[in-house]
Coordinates of C-alpha atoms in Angstrom, one line a residue:
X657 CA 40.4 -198.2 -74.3
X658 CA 40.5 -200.3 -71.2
X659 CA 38.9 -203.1 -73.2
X660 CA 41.9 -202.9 -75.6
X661 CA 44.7 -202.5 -72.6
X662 CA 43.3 -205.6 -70.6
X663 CA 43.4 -207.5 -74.1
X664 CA 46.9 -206.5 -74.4
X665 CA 48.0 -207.4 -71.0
X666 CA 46.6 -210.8 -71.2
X667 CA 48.2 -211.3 -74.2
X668 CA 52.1 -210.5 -72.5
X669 CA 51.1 -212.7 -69.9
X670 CA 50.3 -215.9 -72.2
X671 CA 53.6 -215.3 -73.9
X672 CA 55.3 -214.2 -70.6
X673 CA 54.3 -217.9 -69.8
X674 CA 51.7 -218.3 -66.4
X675 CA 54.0 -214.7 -64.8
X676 CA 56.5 -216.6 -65.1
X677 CA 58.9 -213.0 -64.0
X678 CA 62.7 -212.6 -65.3
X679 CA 65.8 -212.2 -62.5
X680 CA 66.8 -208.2 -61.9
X681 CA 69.3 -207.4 -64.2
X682 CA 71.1 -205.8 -61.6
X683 CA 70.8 -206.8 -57.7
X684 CA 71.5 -203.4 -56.2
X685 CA 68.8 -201.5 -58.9
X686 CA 64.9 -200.6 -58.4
X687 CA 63.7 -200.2 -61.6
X688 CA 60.4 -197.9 -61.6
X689 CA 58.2 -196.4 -64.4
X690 CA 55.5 -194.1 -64.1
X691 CA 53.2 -191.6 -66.8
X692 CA 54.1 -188.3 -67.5
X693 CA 51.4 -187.2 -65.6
X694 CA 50.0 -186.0 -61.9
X695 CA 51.0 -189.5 -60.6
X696 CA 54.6 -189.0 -61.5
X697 CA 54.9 -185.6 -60.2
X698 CA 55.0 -186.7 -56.4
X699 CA 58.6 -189.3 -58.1
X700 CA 60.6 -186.3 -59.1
X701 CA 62.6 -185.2 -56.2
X702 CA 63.7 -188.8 -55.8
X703 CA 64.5 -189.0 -58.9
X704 CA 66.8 -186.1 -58.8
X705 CA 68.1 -187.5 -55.7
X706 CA 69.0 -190.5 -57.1
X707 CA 70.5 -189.0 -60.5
X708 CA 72.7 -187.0 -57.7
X709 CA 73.8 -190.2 -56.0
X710 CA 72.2 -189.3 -52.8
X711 CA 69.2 -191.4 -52.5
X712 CA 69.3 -194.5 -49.9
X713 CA 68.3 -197.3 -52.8
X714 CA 70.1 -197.2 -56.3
X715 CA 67.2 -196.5 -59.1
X716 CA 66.2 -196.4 -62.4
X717 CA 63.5 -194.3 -63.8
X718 CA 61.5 -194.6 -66.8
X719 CA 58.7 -192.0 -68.0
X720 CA 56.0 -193.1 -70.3
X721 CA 53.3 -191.9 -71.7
X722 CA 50.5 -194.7 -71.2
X723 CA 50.3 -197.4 -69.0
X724 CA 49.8 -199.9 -71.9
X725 CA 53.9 -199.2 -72.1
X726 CA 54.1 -199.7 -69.0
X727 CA 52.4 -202.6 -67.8
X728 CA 53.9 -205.5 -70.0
X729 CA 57.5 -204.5 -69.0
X730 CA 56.0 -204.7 -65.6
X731 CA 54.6 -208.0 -66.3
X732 CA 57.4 -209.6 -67.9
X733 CA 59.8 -208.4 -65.1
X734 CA 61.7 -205.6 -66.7
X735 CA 60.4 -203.4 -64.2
X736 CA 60.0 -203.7 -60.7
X737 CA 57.3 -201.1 -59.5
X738 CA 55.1 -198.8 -61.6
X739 CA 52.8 -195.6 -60.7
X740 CA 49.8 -196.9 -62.6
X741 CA 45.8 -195.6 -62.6
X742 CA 44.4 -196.8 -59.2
X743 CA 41.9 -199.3 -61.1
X744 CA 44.6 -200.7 -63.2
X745 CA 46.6 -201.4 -60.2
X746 CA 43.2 -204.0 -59.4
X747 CA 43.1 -205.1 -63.3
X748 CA 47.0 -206.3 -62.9
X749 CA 46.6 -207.9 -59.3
X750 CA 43.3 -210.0 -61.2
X751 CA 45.2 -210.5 -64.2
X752 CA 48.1 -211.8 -62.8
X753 CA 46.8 -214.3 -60.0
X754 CA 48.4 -211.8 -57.2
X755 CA 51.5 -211.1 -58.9
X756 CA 51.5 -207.6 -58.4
X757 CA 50.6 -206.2 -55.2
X758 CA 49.8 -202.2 -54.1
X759 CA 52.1 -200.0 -52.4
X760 CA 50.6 -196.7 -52.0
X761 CA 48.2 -194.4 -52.9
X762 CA 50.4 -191.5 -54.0
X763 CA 47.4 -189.2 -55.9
X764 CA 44.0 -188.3 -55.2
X765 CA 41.2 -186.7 -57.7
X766 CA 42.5 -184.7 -60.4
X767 CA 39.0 -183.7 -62.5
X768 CA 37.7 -180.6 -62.5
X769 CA 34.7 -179.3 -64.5
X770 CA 35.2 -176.1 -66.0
X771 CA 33.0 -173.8 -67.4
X772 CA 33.5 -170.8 -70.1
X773 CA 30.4 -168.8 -68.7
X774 CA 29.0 -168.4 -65.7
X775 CA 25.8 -171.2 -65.1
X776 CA 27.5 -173.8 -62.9
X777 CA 28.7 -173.2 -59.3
X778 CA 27.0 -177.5 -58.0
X779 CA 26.6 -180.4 -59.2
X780 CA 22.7 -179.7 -59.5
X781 CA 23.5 -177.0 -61.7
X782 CA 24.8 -179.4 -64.5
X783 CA 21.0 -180.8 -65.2
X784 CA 20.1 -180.2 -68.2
X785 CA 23.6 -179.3 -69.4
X786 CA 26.4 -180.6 -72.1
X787 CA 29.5 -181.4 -71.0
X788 CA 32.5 -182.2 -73.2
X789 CA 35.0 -184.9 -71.2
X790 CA 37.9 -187.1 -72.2
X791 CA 38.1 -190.9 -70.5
X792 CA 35.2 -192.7 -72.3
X793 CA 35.1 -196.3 -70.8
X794 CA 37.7 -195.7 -67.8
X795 CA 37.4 -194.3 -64.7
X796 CA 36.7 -190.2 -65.4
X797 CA 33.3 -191.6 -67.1
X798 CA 32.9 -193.9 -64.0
X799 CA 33.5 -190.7 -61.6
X800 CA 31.7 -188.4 -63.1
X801 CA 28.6 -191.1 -63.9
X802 CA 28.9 -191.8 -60.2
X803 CA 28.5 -188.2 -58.6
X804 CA 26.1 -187.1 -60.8
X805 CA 23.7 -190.3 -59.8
X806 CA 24.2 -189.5 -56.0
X807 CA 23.3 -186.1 -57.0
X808 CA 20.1 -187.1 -58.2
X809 CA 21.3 -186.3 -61.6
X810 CA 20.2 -189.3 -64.5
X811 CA 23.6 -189.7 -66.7
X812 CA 22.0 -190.9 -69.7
X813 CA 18.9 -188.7 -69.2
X814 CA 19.2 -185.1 -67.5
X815 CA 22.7 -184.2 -68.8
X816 CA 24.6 -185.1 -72.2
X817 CA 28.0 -186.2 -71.9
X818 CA 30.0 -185.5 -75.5
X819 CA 33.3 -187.9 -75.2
X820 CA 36.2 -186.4 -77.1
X821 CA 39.4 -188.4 -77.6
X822 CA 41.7 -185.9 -76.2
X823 CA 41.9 -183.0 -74.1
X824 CA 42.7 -180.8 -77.0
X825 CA 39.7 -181.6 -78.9
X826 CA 37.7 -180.2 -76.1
X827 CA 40.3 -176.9 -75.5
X828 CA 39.5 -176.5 -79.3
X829 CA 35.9 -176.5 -78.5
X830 CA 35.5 -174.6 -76.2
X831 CA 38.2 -171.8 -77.6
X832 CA 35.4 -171.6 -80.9
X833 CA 32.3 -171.6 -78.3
X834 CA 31.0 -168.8 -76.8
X835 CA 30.1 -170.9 -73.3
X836 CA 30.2 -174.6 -72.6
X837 CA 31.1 -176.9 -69.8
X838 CA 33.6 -179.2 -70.0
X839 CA 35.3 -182.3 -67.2
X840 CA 39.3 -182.4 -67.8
X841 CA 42.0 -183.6 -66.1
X842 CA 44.9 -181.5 -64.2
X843 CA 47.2 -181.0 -65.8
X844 CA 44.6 -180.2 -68.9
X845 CA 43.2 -178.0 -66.9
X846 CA 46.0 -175.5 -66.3
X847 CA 46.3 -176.0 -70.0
X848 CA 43.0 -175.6 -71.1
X849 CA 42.8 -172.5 -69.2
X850 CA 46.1 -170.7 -70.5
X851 CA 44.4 -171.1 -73.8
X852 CA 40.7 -170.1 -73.8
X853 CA 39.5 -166.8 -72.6
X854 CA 37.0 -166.8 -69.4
X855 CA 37.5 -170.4 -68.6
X856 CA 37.6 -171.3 -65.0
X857 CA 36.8 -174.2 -62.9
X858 CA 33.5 -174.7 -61.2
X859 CA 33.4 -177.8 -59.7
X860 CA 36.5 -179.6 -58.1
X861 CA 35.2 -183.3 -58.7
X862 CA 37.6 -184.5 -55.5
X863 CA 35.5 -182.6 -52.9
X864 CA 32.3 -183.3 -55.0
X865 CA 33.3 -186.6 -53.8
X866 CA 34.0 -186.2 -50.4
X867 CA 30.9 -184.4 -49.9
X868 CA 29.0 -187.8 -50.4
X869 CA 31.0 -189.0 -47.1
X870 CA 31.0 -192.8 -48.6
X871 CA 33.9 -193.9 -46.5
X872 CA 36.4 -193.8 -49.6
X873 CA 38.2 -191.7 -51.5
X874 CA 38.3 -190.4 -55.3
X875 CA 42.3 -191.9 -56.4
X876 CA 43.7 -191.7 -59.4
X877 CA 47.0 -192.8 -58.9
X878 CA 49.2 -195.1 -56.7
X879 CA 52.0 -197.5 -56.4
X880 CA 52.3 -201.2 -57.1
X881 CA 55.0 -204.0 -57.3
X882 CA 55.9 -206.8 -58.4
X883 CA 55.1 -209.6 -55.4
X884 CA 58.4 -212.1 -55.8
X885 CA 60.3 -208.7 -56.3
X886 CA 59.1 -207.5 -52.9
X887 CA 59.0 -210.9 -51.8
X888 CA 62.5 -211.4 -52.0
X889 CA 63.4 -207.4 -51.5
X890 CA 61.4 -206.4 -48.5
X891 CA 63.8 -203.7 -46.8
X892 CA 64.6 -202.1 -50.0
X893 CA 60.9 -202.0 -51.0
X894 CA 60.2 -200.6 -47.7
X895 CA 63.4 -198.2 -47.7
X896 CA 61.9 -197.0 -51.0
X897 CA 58.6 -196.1 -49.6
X898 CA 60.0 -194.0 -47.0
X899 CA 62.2 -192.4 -49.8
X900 CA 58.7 -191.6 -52.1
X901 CA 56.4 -190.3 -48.8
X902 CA 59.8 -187.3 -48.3
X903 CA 59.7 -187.0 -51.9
X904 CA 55.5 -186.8 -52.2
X905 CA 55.9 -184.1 -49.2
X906 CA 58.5 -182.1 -50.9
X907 CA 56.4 -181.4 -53.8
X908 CA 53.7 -180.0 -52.1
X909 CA 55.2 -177.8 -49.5
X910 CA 58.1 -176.9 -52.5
X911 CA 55.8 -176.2 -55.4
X912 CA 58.3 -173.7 -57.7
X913 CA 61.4 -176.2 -57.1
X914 CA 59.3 -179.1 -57.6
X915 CA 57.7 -177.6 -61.2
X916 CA 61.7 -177.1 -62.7
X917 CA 62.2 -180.5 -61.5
X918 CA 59.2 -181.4 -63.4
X919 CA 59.8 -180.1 -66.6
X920 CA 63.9 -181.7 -66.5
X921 CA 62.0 -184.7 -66.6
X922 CA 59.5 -184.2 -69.7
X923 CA 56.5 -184.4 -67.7
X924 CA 54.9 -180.7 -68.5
X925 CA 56.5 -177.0 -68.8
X926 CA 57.4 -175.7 -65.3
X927 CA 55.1 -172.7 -66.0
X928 CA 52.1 -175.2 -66.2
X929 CA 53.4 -177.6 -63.7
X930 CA 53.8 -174.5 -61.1
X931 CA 50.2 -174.1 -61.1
X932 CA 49.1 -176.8 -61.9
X933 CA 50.7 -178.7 -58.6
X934 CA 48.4 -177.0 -56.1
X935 CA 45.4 -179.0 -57.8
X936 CA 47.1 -182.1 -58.5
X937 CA 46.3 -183.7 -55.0
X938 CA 49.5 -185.6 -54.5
X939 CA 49.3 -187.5 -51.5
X940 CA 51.3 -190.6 -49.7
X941 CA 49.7 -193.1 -47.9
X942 CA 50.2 -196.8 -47.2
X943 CA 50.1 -199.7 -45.0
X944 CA 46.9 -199.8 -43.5
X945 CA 45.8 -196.0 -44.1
X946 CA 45.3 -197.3 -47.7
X947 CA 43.0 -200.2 -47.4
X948 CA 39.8 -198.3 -46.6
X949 CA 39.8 -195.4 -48.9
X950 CA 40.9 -197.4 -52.1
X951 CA 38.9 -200.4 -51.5
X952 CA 36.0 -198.4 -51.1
X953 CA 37.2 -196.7 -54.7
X954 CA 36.9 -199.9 -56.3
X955 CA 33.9 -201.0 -54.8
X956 CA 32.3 -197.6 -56.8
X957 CA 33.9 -198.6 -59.7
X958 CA 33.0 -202.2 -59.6
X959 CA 29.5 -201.5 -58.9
X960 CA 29.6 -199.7 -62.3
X961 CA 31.2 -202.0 -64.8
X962 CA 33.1 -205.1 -62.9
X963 CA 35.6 -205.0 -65.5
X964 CA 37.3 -201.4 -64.6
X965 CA 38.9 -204.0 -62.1
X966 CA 39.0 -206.6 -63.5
X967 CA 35.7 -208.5 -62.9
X968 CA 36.0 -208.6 -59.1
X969 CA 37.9 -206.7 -56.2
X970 CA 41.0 -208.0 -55.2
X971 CA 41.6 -209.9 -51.8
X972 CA 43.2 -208.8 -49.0
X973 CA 46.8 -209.9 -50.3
X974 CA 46.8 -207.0 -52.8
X975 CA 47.7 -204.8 -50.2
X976 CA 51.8 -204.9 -49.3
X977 CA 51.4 -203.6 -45.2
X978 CA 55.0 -203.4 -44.8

């Protein structure tokens, strides 16, 4: 899949002709995407703010579900800043010579293993186990590969990892299964859970993570821009950041208004995004509280497979410090 989405991106840029970004079709507008997902979820107070008129920058908002409709738009300068996977933010700023630049970090880890039975409570535990999982190729494999190594756990040896190519296949295996362990993504999990009997998680991946102390962080999401947009928009960009971090608190400390706003926006039900929030790990951080957790991210990932960022970490430009 990533294969296929760096393919695709380097073939908008060859016809987008060497980033080569179109003019803002309207001065006074910020136009931002993000996925109908986790790293949207922290976007949806500003967005109601702004759809009230009450926001400090005028915006518009676009909801997709896949970065590979994303990411051309953002390319070709139809769209000015995206929420994107926290390695594909790396892929771009490669891809692109260090035309797009990060803004934030706006969400931590969202995997969870989950178990229908009651043989996990570690990450030792999972020797000798299967474990159904979404992500093939991208960075759940990577994270998942990568604790259970610093767990002492072989990947390719000691467990078996059965790659489905969506979350429901695995719901619909484990619904016909009496046990079986599976890794899925919030908001899957919530999900996953309302629909098979017994299921519960086991192992929250994030803190799996945090346990190995590595000096970085498990991210899944953040922010990036287009550099000549922030370039030549600085205040707004910056305006905007301070508008997201009140917006990324709100939904945490406001989880039942933050799930209705959720659902106006076609992200999940409320119901599902009401419980699923707490687990979500939304988060805001930038300027220089960014640099050490996510670089140390990549440098995981990179060690792995260079090309989940896009053959080599990005310099110290990639990082917009406000």
């Amino acid at each position: 899949m990533m294969k296929k989405l760096i393919a695709f991106i380097l073939s908008v840029l060859v016809l987008a002709g060497a980033f080569s970004f179109t003019a803002l079709a309207d001065d006074s507008t910020i136009r931002i995407a993000g996925l109908k997902g986790p790293t949207s979820m922290g976007l949806v107070k500003l967005m109601e703010d702004s759809e009230n008129g009450i926001s400090a920058n005028s915006y518009e908002f676009t909801l997709a579900g896949s970065a590979d409709e994303v990411t051309p738009k953002l390319i070709k300068g139809e769209l000015d800043i995206a929420a994107v996977p926290a390695n594909l933010a790396s892929v771009l700023y490669n891809n692109t010579d260090g035309a797009v630049k990060l803004l934030a970090v706006n969400t931590l880890g969202v995997l969870y293993i989950l178990e229908k039975g009651d043989s996990v409570s570690s990450v030792a535990d999972l020797k000798g186990k299967t474990i159904y999982a979404t992500g093939k190729g991208s960075t759940p494999e990577y994270t998942l590969r990568y604790i259970l190594q610093e767990n002492g756990i072989d990947p390719d040896k000691d467990v078996v990892i059965e790659f489905k190519s969506e979350p429901t296949e695995v719901v619909a295996l484990l619904s016909q299964a009496e046990s079986g362990i599976a890794m899925l993504p919030q908001p899957y999990v919530t999900v996953a859970q309302g629909s098979v009997e017994g299921l519960h998680i086991v192992i929250d991946l994030t803190d799996a993570w945090n346990k190995l102390d590595n000096g970085s962080m498990l991210i899944t999401g953040v922010i990036v821009g287009r550099s000549d947009f922030i370039d030549s928009h600085k205040d707004a960009v910056d305006s905007f950041l301070e508008e997201y971090r009140e917006s990324a608190d709100y939904a945490v400390n406001n989880t039942a208004e933050t799930a209705q706003l959720i659902e106006k926006y076609g992200i999940v039900k409320a119901a599902v995004a009401e419980k699923a929030l707490p687990f979500c790990n939304l988060t805001f951080m930038a300027g220089d509280e960014m640099i050490a957790p996510l670089s140390g991210y990549l440098q995981t990932l990179f060690d792995q497979n260079p090309k989940a960022v896009g053959g080599k970490l990005p310099g110290e430009d990639f990082f917009y410090l406000g």
